[in-house]
Every structure is written in C-alpha cells, then in structure tokens.
Amino acid sequence: MNTMKLLTSLVLVCAVSVVVSQPCAAQFKTLADVFAPDVDISKSASVKNLVVKRDAGTFFLQEGEIHLCRPHSGQVFGAMFIGKGTFSLTPPNDVERKQLQRFYNTETVKQEFTTLFVVFTDSTLSELSRSLVFKSGGKLAGIKDYLTEYLLYGLNPAFAKTLADRQQSDYFYACFSRDLGEPMFYEINAGASEEVMLMRRQRNDGNSHRREIVCQFERQNADAIRNQDEAMQAGFKIEHYRIEAGISESFAFAANAQVEFQVLRPAQTLIYFYLSSALSVDSVLSGNGERLAFLMNNNSGILWVECSPKFILNQTSMLRVYYHGDVLVKFTGSNYFYLLDPSGWYPRSPQWFNKATFDLTFHTPARLKFCSIGDNLSTQTTGDIVTSRWLAKSPLRNASFNIGFFEERKIESQTPPAITVLTTISGRRKDMEKEAGEDIQQSFMFFEKMFGKCAVEKLYATEIPYAHGEAFPGLIHLSAWTFIYASSDGSDELFRAHEVAHQWWGIGVGFKTYHDQWLSEGFAEYSGLWYVQTALKDNGKFFDMLRTWKDEILSNRQELFGKGQEAGPIWLGHRTNSSTTRGDYNLIIYKKGAWVLHMLRNLLIDLKTMKEDRFTDMMKEFYTTYAGSVASTADFQKIVEKHAGMPMDWFFKQWIYETAIPKYQFGYTVAAPNAEGKYQVNCRIAQLNVPADFQMYVPVKIDFGGGKLARLRVLVKGDTKEITLPLLPMKPERITFNDLESVLCEVENLN
C-alpha cells in the first residue's frame, strides 16, 4: 500500500469526514476587536495634569486628548492618548533597580511620550470616567497603523481570553512612545508569577515588533491581592495526550491529538494552545464529536478553540485536534532532517510548567529510523510503514522525537539504562557512535554514583543538524559536530555528558521559575565538567576549561574604547540575554552557574584529607529530595547550609543575586627561622572591585617542595587583610593563593 494512502487512512480518517470548522463571528469577534481595535469618535476628552498610577509605574498626562476604543460586548477595553506625558518607574528591589541601571544608566526611568495606548480590564475606565468628560471628537489619522505596529505583536493572549470570557481581572497593558519613536511597554498581568513588566523594543533587530523585558517584579502586596495563577488564567490544566502522527515518504507530517484536561474555571468562551506556526489545523472536535470553532492566525503560533458546553468545572474534558504541516524538513542533498520546533509539534498548554502523560503512536517509513520519549510498547511493520507506540506514564513537561537515515548502535550494559545511539549513515568519523555511546554510558553511571538513582530505563541519543544539544526524558539530541569532528580538550565529552546530566538536572529536578534556570543548565554544565575530570583523569583539562570560562566572564564586552553593557546576575535567568547582551544566557547561566557549583565544591572539601563527602552528600540530598518535582534557588540554599554547617546568605547574595567579581592582590614574606627552626609567613591581601561587605573563604596552598604540601582557608573580607600563617616546620618554596581555582576571581601575585 502507498505510504501516504496508509497514513491518510490511519491518521486522518476522522478529519476528512468532518467539514473543516470555520471561525464564527460570535466566538472570535473578541479577537478581532482586541487585536484590531478602533477609536470611538464619540468618546473623546481633553486631558490636563491627569495621573494614572499602576503599581510602581506612574503615567502623568500633562496635556492632550484621550480617545476611547469602541466597546466589545458593551465593555470598553482600550484608550488612546495623544499629547504630552511622562512615564516614571522605580523598581521596588535592588536586583531590578540595578537591571534598569544596566539598560539606561539610571535606577529610575522617566520617559516622555506623545502617544500612549492602553488596554485594560481593571479600574482604568472608571478612573477616566470620573476625571474626564467625554464627547464627540475627530477620528485619528494613522491609528490603525500605530496599533498594528505596537499592539498586535505584543499583546498577551491572556488579555483577549479575559475579555472573551467577560471575567474580571487586573490586566493593564500600555504602549507609549515619543513622536512614534522607540516604544516602551508596561504590563500588569495578574496571572503571572511576577505581575509587573517594563519592556522595550529590541535593539539592532530587523524584526521591529519583538519586545524584551527590562524589569519584572511582583506587584505591591502581591500575596494579599493575588487571585489567580498561570493555570487559573489559562482556565485548564492538561493531564494526558493521546497523539497519532504520521510521516510520509516525502516527509509530510499529519497528526491528530486527543487532549484531556481539567477545567479550572466556569463560563469560559475560548481557550488557547501553543502550536508551531509551521502547522495548519484542519478541525477540532470535542469529546463527543461536536465540531468546535477554532482560529489560528498566520505565524501566531496560537490556536484558539471555542469552549464546548460539555467543558464542566473541575471535571476532565477532552478535545481532538487534527492538523498537518511541514514541521519536519530535510536538508537538500543530505541525509539530515530537522524538526523545526522539537516540542511545538503538538498543542501545548499556555502554562510552561504544565506536566502531562503521553500515549504516542507514530506511522513512519520503514527505511527511516525513529525514536521518541516514553517506553516503546510495540513496533509493527506493514509493507513500507512502521507503526510504533510509545507511552510516558509519568507526567512530563514536554515531548519530542527524532527520525532520519540513521544507523543504530546499542551500547551493551549490565545495568539500566539501555542506551541506543542513532547517527546518520554518512559524514561521521569512524566509530564515533561507539565513542559517544561510551561517554553517555559512563557519564550516566558517574552521575548515578554522585547524585543518586535515575528513573530512566532506556536512553536514546540521536544526531541533529544543529550546533547545540537538547534533552528530553529518556531522549537526548546531540549536535552532528560531536560525531564529525574530534577535540582534544575534553569539550566533546563535556557536551555529551551535559545532555546526559539533564536527566537529573532540569528533567529529574525541574526548576521552579526562570530565576532558577541555573539549577538546570549550570548544574548540567558543571556535572559534564566533573565527568571530564573523572573520566579523562586529567585535572589539567578540567582547570583549563574553568579558566577559559573565567576569562570569558571577566572579559565580557570589554571593548577597545570602553566597556559595553554589564552582564546581569544569575538570578535573571533567561533575562540575562537581550539585544544588547547577546550570548549572556550561555555565559552566565551555564558557565557562571557552573562556577558557583565549583566554588561550593571547593568550599566543602576537606583540605586535610581532600575528601569530598560533604559536597557529594549535598548533591545527592538535593536530587533525592526534589526528584520528580521542582526546586528553587532558596530550596538549594537550605540544603547547602545544612551541609556547610553555617548560614550561606552571603554566598548566594554575592554570586546569584549580584554581579561583582573580586580581584585579589596577594603577596607574602618569609621571616628567618626562629630558635626552633620554624618559619613565620606574613601575607598581605587586597580585595578589589567588590562591595565592602564582600567575603570569601579562599584556599591557600603551601608548597615545601619534594611533594610536601599544606593547605588552609583564609577568610577575606574588606579592602585589605594582613594575616600571619601558623608557624611552618620548613621554609616554603611557594605559596599559592586561590588554590584549585576555588574562587571565581582575578589574582595578581605580588611576589
């Protein structure tokens, strides 16, 4: 049977028997009204010295005209101001004030504007109505162009849903600019974990509609007024997917996804999902086969679906989405495929941390190798089609697969997991799948020893035509470069082990918020480096990599004629990356995050015996405590304090929430031996480039020659410190400050 015919009969039989559901006016007029609003010429008012305060942000409308938008279902949700005004904001915490300083060289933003557009579901309309007298006014020229430019591409879909559902919320969104110049955006979203955001348009970007966050923080009295979270705002929580998908000989993709979810709010009109913009939706059905209206605008990546009356509060409901598209692309003239969006090939919840179980069935050409997340329950071949079923019984945050002209190599092992390496038939170096597979196997065993038992029973390692890697439960994608080129510095081993380590960090223990992303990437990066040190038995390569990362961190944007924008702290997570700080996510979250673990490791090491039991016990406890759940930086700090035996606020303040990196000047003198033949050593330490209260325990190594060593820690706090070492039995040949690269710092030796 022809491949495409079989796929059509297996995958799309229900879809082709249903008339494609077209968006109807009643359900989707809300979206048209919100994303293409118009000014109501009968509702205009003169404004003078009006103050609109929203949390930490204040809009002062000095003089001008304000025009209300046409109402939707009797509700006015937007207003346009033309005139003179000023926006001011001082972030409420030190981290965000310093972030504002990095962007604008000030801790208080004060931005003049001549155009302001606001949308709202809060008290804005009543405040305006109390203060102003509205009457007929002229229609504004160019309003549509302005709103399309600055509103359509930035408005949170949660706002449109709130309007459609006619529910009360405290949503407020403002776009303002001076003479239609560089716009800024201010949003208060009651469903976000940090409700207040100040944004700007990205710099040096051809796509002028992209925004980036400057500051983000909780509302004042957030705990007292918070009335919903991301799940409640979405209105549902996905519990289970049953997806049947087919890939044809021409690499066309088609699927139907049965989505089972719990309804969290009553009286909902629309719900929405994220779905790759490369996909087109054919139809959507409810659990009883009722056709549901849907809308997916071009390039939006958002699928809107009409709510069925059968969606009952606190009960599990179901809908089925039929869709197809070119999410799988083959490189011309090569054996490489790539999945445009590794986890956007199925309808996903608006909640990033929504976990669900998966039952996946794939129909794929027999000439291609295929693997997926989950346990492979069955595989059957019918003609030139392979049908495989994969089940993930434990809830997962996302799901992925890979397919290609692969050769398969199974790595023999007496203990789980069963490891299978899938690499392309051509282009790789000889036996690279064996070398990579052994690294995967050995690093997995090493991490189980260091961190604890991992629940993964099978692990697929697959090649992708990218320069990066990506990890899913039981499935890792590895860059083609790791199979093509060979490095001698340990970076290949590090790269592979990093992706394996995500089975513990990021998947086994998830991160609670974006602030805690370093618990995934920084931990995986240091785990990979630790594996390199152990597997290669080469401390030289280990410390070379640490020093390389240190040099990159210290020299970041150190330019010939000055210094560029300073990097943010680890606490900012993905926000470390911006249009003016490109590359900082990798540098700060991965590499500086790894350095933080290294500093903790060396802080806990026993300098007399060089045993690392405290560090390994700490890592095991952290993993076993939070495996299958999520953890925050504060959670990790508590476990660190337990094993360090002291408060660690100072350490986390300096290295997670702040950015200062010390420079030390170190010198010492050795006095003549005393009457007992012992030597006195006086050390002078200067600590530079950090706040006055900055402190670190720095190891000092005393080398007597002939392999005889002694080590001790020195607490350095303040600008200058002079210390006298305990009397030494022999004259030291050399004294090393910051032994074992124990502190991320610069050291200038004065001797």
GROMACS .gro file of N, CA and C in nm, residues 32-140:
model
  327
   32ALA      N    1  -1.089   3.979   1.701
   32ALA     CA    2  -1.081   4.085   1.601
   32ALA      C    3  -1.086   4.221   1.668
   33ASP      N    4  -1.173   4.235   1.768
   33ASP     CA    5  -1.183   4.363   1.838
   33ASP      C    6  -1.056   4.397   1.914
   34VAL      N    7  -0.998   4.296   1.979
   34VAL     CA    8  -0.881   4.321   2.063
   34VAL      C    9  -0.757   4.347   1.979
   35PHE      N   10  -0.735   4.265   1.877
   35PHE     CA   11  -0.611   4.276   1.801
   35PHE      C   12  -0.620   4.376   1.686
   36ALA      N   13  -0.739   4.429   1.660
   36ALA     CA   14  -0.753   4.535   1.561
   36ALA      C   15  -0.854   4.637   1.612
   37PRO      N   16  -0.826   4.703   1.724
   37PRO     CA   17  -0.922   4.796   1.783
   37PRO      C   18  -0.935   4.924   1.702
   38ASP      N   19  -1.046   4.992   1.722
   38ASP     CA   20  -1.068   5.118   1.654
   38ASP      C   21  -1.115   5.220   1.757
   39VAL      N   22  -1.087   5.347   1.728
   39VAL     CA   23  -1.124   5.454   1.820
   39VAL      C   24  -1.270   5.490   1.801
   40ASP      N   25  -1.339   5.512   1.911
   40ASP     CA   26  -1.478   5.557   1.910
   40ASP      C   27  -1.478   5.709   1.904
   41ILE      N   28  -1.517   5.765   1.787
   41ILE     CA   29  -1.506   5.910   1.770
   41ILE      C   30  -1.606   5.986   1.857
   42SER      N   31  -1.701   5.915   1.916
   42SER     CA   32  -1.797   5.982   2.004
   42SER      C   33  -1.750   5.985   2.149
   43LYS      N   34  -1.631   5.930   2.175
   43LYS     CA   35  -1.581   5.922   2.311
   43LYS      C   36  -1.440   5.978   2.318
   44SER      N   37  -1.430   6.111   2.321
   44SER     CA   38  -1.301   6.179   2.332
   44SER      C   39  -1.310   6.281   2.444
   45ALA      N   40  -1.194   6.312   2.503
   45ALA     CA   41  -1.193   6.408   2.614
   45ALA      C   42  -1.060   6.480   2.617
   46SER      N   43  -1.065   6.606   2.659
   46SER     CA   44  -0.942   6.682   2.681
   46SER      C   45  -0.884   6.642   2.817
   47VAL      N   46  -0.752   6.636   2.822
   47VAL     CA   47  -0.684   6.592   2.943
   47VAL      C   48  -0.581   6.696   2.983
   48LYS      N   49  -0.574   6.723   3.112
   48LYS     CA   50  -0.471   6.812   3.164
   48LYS      C   51  -0.434   6.768   3.305
   49ASN      N   52  -0.305   6.741   3.323
   49ASN     CA   53  -0.250   6.705   3.454
   49ASN      C   54  -0.324   6.588   3.521
   50LEU      N   55  -0.341   6.482   3.446
   50LEU     CA   56  -0.406   6.362   3.497
   50LEU      C   57  -0.300   6.258   3.531
   51VAL      N   58  -0.312   6.198   3.649
   51VAL     CA   59  -0.218   6.096   3.694
   51VAL      C   60  -0.287   5.960   3.694
   52VAL      N   61  -0.226   5.864   3.627
   52VAL     CA   62  -0.273   5.725   3.628
   52VAL      C   63  -0.160   5.641   3.686
   53LYS      N   64  -0.181   5.588   3.804
   53LYS     CA   65  -0.076   5.510   3.872
   53LYS      C   66  -0.113   5.363   3.870
   54ARG      N   67  -0.019   5.283   3.824
   54ARG     CA   68  -0.037   5.138   3.824
   54ARG      C   69   0.085   5.074   3.887
   55ASP      N   70   0.068   5.031   4.011
   55ASP     CA   71   0.176   4.972   4.089
   55ASP      C   72   0.294   5.069   4.094
   56ALA      N   73   0.414   5.025   4.054
   56ALA     CA   74   0.532   5.111   4.064
   56ALA      C   75   0.540   5.213   3.951
   57GLY      N   76   0.455   5.198   3.849
   57GLY     CA   77   0.460   5.287   3.733
   57GLY      C   78   0.357   5.397   3.741
   58THR      N   79   0.396   5.517   3.700
   58THR     CA   80   0.305   5.632   3.702
   58THR      C   81   0.305   5.700   3.565
   59PHE      N   82   0.184   5.720   3.511
   59PHE     CA   83   0.167   5.795   3.387
   59PHE      C   84   0.112   5.933   3.423
   60PHE      N   85   0.185   6.036   3.384
   60PHE     CA   86   0.140   6.173   3.404
   60PHE      C   87   0.102   6.231   3.268
   61LEU      N   88  -0.028   6.252   3.248
   61LEU     CA   89  -0.078   6.307   3.122
   61LEU      C   90  -0.086   6.458   3.138
   62GLN      N   91   0.016   6.525   3.088
   62GLN     CA   92   0.027   6.670   3.111
   62GLN      C   93  -0.081   6.746   3.036
   63GLU      N   94  -0.094   6.717   2.907
   63GLU     CA   95  -0.195   6.787   2.827
   63GLU      C   96  -0.214   6.712   2.696
   64GLY      N   97  -0.341   6.700   2.655
   64GLY     CA   98  -0.368   6.633   2.529
   64GLY      C   99  -0.511   6.586   2.518
   65GLU      N  100  -0.534   6.492   2.426
   65GLU     CA  101  -0.666   6.434   2.403
   65GLU      C  102  -0.660   6.283   2.425
   66ILE      N  103  -0.765   6.232   2.489
   66ILE     CA  104  -0.775   6.088   2.508
   66ILE      C  105  -0.901   6.038   2.438
   67HIS      N  106  -0.888   5.926   2.370
   67HIS     CA  107  -0.997   5.870   2.290
   67HIS      C  108  -1.019   5.725   2.331
   68LEU      N  109  -1.143   5.692   2.363
   68LEU     CA  110  -1.174   5.554   2.400
   68LEU      C  111  -1.190   5.468   2.275
   69CYS      N  112  -1.160   5.341   2.289
   69CYS     CA  113  -1.183   5.247   2.179
   69CYS      C  114  -1.330   5.205   2.177
   70ARG      N  115  -1.372   5.157   2.063
   70ARG     CA  116  -1.508   5.105   2.052
   70ARG      C  117  -1.523   4.985   2.146
   71PRO      N  118  -1.636   4.976   2.213
   71PRO     CA  119  -1.653   4.868   2.311
   71PRO      C  120  -1.673   4.732   2.245
   72HIS      N  121  -1.639   4.629   2.321
   72HIS     CA  122  -1.670   4.492   2.282
   72HIS      C  123  -1.772   4.438   2.381
   73SER      N  124  -1.887   4.396   2.330
   73SER     CA  125  -1.996   4.345   2.415
   73SER      C  126  -2.026   4.444   2.528
   74GLY      N  127  -2.026   4.572   2.491
   74GLY     CA  128  -2.058   4.675   2.589
   74GLY      C  129  -1.944   4.713   2.680
   75GLN      N  130  -1.828   4.652   2.664
   75GLN     CA  131  -1.714   4.678   2.753
   75GLN      C  132  -1.605   4.753   2.680
   76VAL      N  133  -1.571   4.871   2.730
   76VAL     CA  134  -1.458   4.947   2.675
   76VAL      C  135  -1.329   4.891   2.733
   77PHE      N  136  -1.236   4.856   2.648
   77PHE     CA  137  -1.114   4.791   2.696
   77PHE      C  138  -0.987   4.863   2.654
   78GLY      N  139  -1.000   4.977   2.585
   78GLY     CA  140  -0.879   5.045   2.539
   78GLY      C  141  -0.899   5.194   2.527
   79ALA      N  142  -0.788   5.267   2.530
   79ALA     CA  143  -0.791   5.412   2.515
   79ALA      C  144  -0.661   5.459   2.453
   80MET      N  145  -0.671   5.568   2.376
   80MET     CA  146  -0.555   5.625   2.306
   80MET      C  147  -0.538   5.770   2.352
   81PHE      N  148  -0.416   5.804   2.391
   81PHE     CA  149  -0.384   5.941   2.433
   81PHE      C  150  -0.284   6.000   2.335
   82ILE      N  151  -0.311   6.123   2.291
   82ILE     CA  152  -0.219   6.199   2.207
   82ILE      C  153  -0.193   6.332   2.276
   83GLY      N  154  -0.068   6.363   2.301
   83GLY     CA  155  -0.035   6.487   2.368
   83GLY      C  156   0.101   6.480   2.433
   84LYS      N  157   0.116   6.544   2.548
   84LYS     CA  158   0.242   6.541   2.622
   84LYS      C  159   0.222   6.464   2.752
   85GLY      N  160   0.314   6.372   2.778
   85GLY     CA  161   0.305   6.295   2.901
   85GLY      C  162   0.439   6.240   2.942
   86THR      N  163   0.443   6.186   3.063
   86THR     CA  164   0.567   6.128   3.117
   86THR      C  165   0.533   6.000   3.193
   87PHE      N  166   0.615   5.899   3.169
   87PHE     CA  167   0.604   5.775   3.246
   87PHE      C  168   0.725   5.766   3.338
   88SER      N  169   0.702   5.731   3.464
   88SER     CA  170   0.813   5.715   3.559
   88SER      C  171   0.796   5.585   3.636
   89LEU      N  172   0.910   5.525   3.669
   89LEU     CA  173   0.907   5.398   3.743
   89LEU      C  174   1.038   5.380   3.817
   90THR      N  175   1.027   5.341   3.943
   90THR     CA  176   1.143   5.298   4.022
   90THR      C  177   1.115   5.156   4.069
   91PRO      N  178   1.191   5.058   4.023
   91PRO     CA  179   1.166   4.919   4.065
   91PRO      C  180   1.178   4.906   4.216
   92PRO      N  181   1.101   4.813   4.276
   92PRO     CA  182   1.095   4.803   4.422
   92PRO      C  183   1.208   4.724   4.486
   93ASN      N  184   1.293   4.660   4.405
   93ASN     CA  185   1.400   4.582   4.467
   93ASN      C  186   1.534   4.611   4.401
   94ASP      N  187   1.639   4.576   4.471
   94ASP     CA  188   1.774   4.612   4.429
   94ASP      C  189   1.813   4.545   4.298
   95VAL      N  190   1.774   4.418   4.280
   95VAL     CA  191   1.810   4.347   4.157
   95VAL      C  192   1.755   4.419   4.035
   96GLU      N  193   1.628   4.461   4.041
   96GLU     CA  194   1.566   4.524   3.925
   96GLU      C  195   1.612   4.669   3.908
   97ARG      N  196   1.644   4.737   4.017
   97ARG     CA  197   1.700   4.872   4.001
   97ARG      C  198   1.834   4.866   3.930
   98LYS      N  199   1.915   4.767   3.967
   98LYS     CA  200   2.045   4.753   3.901
   98LYS      C  201   2.028   4.709   3.756
   99GLN      N  202   1.924   4.631   3.728
   99GLN     CA  203   1.898   4.592   3.590
   99GLN      C  204   1.859   4.713   3.507
  100LEU      N  205   1.779   4.802   3.564
  100LEU     CA  206   1.744   4.926   3.496
  100LEU      C  207   1.869   5.010   3.472
  101GLN      N  208   1.959   5.010   3.569
  101GLN     CA  209   2.086   5.081   3.556
  101GLN      C  210   2.166   5.027   3.438
  102ARG      N  211   2.164   4.895   3.418
  102ARG     CA  212   2.240   4.835   3.307
  102ARG      C  213   2.185   4.881   3.172
  103PHE      N  214   2.053   4.895   3.164
  103PHE     CA  215   1.992   4.933   3.037
  103PHE      C  216   1.999   5.083   3.011
  104TYR      N  217   1.974   5.164   3.117
  104TYR     CA  218   1.955   5.307   3.094
  104TYR      C  219   2.043   5.397   3.182
  105ASN      N  220   2.136   5.338   3.257
  105ASN     CA  221   2.226   5.416   3.343
  105ASN      C  222   2.150   5.500   3.445
  106THR      N  223   2.039   5.448   3.492
  106THR     CA  224   1.962   5.514   3.596
  106THR      C  225   1.881   5.410   3.670
  107GLU      N  226   1.854   5.434   3.797
  107GLU     CA  227   1.771   5.342   3.874
  107GLU      C  228   1.625   5.383   3.874
  108THR      N  229   1.594   5.496   3.810
  108THR     CA  230   1.456   5.542   3.794
  108THR      C  231   1.437   5.585   3.649
  109VAL      N  232   1.344   5.521   3.581
  109VAL     CA  233   1.319   5.558   3.442
  109VAL      C  234   1.217   5.672   3.440
  110LYS      N  235   1.243   5.769   3.355
  110LYS     CA  236   1.150   5.879   3.334
  110LYS      C  237   1.145   5.904   3.184
  111GLN      N  238   1.036   5.862   3.121
  111GLN     CA  239   1.027   5.862   2.976
  111GLN      C  240   0.913   5.953   2.930
  112GLU      N  241   0.947   6.053   2.851
  112GLU     CA  242   0.844   6.138   2.792
  112GLU      C  243   0.778   6.065   2.676
  113PHE      N  244   0.650   6.094   2.655
  113PHE     CA  245   0.582   6.034   2.541
  113PHE      C  246   0.482   6.133   2.482
  114THR      N  247   0.452   6.112   2.356
  114THR     CA  248   0.349   6.191   2.287
  114THR      C  249   0.232   6.103   2.244
  115THR      N  250   0.252   5.972   2.252
  115THR     CA  251   0.147   5.877   2.217
  115THR      C  252   0.142   5.767   2.323
  116LEU      N  253   0.024   5.739   2.372
  116LEU     CA  254   0.005   5.634   2.471
  116LEU      C  255  -0.120   5.555   2.436
  117PHE      N  256  -0.106   5.424   2.427
  117PHE     CA  257  -0.223   5.339   2.407
  117PHE      C  258  -0.228   5.239   2.521
  118VAL      N  259  -0.346   5.226   2.583
  118VAL     CA  260  -0.362   5.132   2.693
  118VAL      C  261  -0.480   5.039   2.666
  119VAL      N  262  -0.465   4.914   2.708
  119VAL     CA  263  -0.578   4.821   2.712
  119VAL      C  264  -0.588   4.770   2.855
  120PHE      N  265  -0.709   4.734   2.896
  120PHE     CA  266  -0.727   4.708   3.039
  120PHE      C  267  -0.854   4.629   3.065
  121THR      N  268  -0.854   4.559   3.176
  121THR     CA  269  -0.976   4.501   3.233
  121THR      C  270  -0.984   4.537   3.381
  122ASP      N  271  -0.908   4.636   3.420
  122ASP     CA  272  -0.906   4.679   3.560
  122ASP      C  273  -0.994   4.803   3.577
  123SER      N  274  -0.959   4.890   3.668
  123SER     CA  275  -1.042   5.006   3.701
  123SER      C  276  -1.011   5.129   3.615
  124THR      N  277  -0.934   5.114   3.510
  124THR     CA  278  -0.891   5.230   3.431
  124THR      C  279  -1.010   5.309   3.377
  125LEU      N  280  -1.108   5.240   3.319
  125LEU     CA  281  -1.221   5.311   3.259
  125LEU      C  282  -1.296   5.392   3.363
  126SER      N  283  -1.322   5.334   3.479
  126SER     CA  284  -1.396   5.409   3.582
  126SER      C  285  -1.315   5.528   3.631
  127GLU      N  286  -1.183   5.516   3.640
  127GLU     CA  287  -1.099   5.628   3.682
  127GLU      C  288  -1.105   5.740   3.579
  128LEU      N  289  -1.097   5.704   3.452
  128LEU     CA  290  -1.103   5.805   3.346
  128LEU      C  291  -1.240   5.871   3.344
  129SER      N  292  -1.345   5.792   3.361
  129SER     CA  293  -1.481   5.846   3.356
  129SER      C  294  -1.507   5.943   3.470
  130ARG      N  295  -1.448   5.918   3.586
  130ARG     CA  296  -1.465   6.009   3.700
  130ARG      C  297  -1.392   6.141   3.679
  131SER      N  298  -1.283   6.137   3.604
  131SER     CA  299  -1.197   6.255   3.593
  131SER      C  300  -1.222   6.336   3.466
  132LEU      N  301  -1.284   6.276   3.365
  132LEU     CA  302  -1.294   6.340   3.234
  132LEU      C  303  -1.438   6.345   3.186
  133VAL      N  304  -1.463   6.437   3.093
  133VAL     CA  305  -1.593   6.448   3.027
  133VAL      C  306  -1.574   6.410   2.881
  134PHE      N  307  -1.636   6.300   2.839
  134PHE     CA  308  -1.618   6.251   2.703
  134PHE      C  309  -1.727   6.308   2.611
  135LYS      N  310  -1.687   6.340   2.489
  135LYS     CA  311  -1.779   6.394   2.389
  135LYS      C  312  -1.731   6.352   2.252
  136SER      N  313  -1.805   6.391   2.149
  136SER     CA  314  -1.767   6.355   2.012
  136SER      C  315  -1.637   6.424   1.975
  137GLY      N  316  -1.554   6.351   1.900
  137GLY     CA  317  -1.426   6.407   1.856
  137GLY      C  318  -1.388   6.353   1.721
  138GLY      N  319  -1.287   6.409   1.660
  138GLY     CA  320  -1.242   6.367   1.528
  138GLY      C  321  -1.169   6.234   1.533
  139LYS      N  322  -1.178   6.160   1.424
  139LYS     CA  323  -1.108   6.032   1.416
  139LYS      C  324  -0.960   6.056   1.390
  140LEU      N  325  -0.877   5.978   1.454
  140LEU     CA  326  -0.733   5.997   1.444
  140LEU      C  327  -0.678   5.933   1.318
   0.00000   0.00000   0.00000
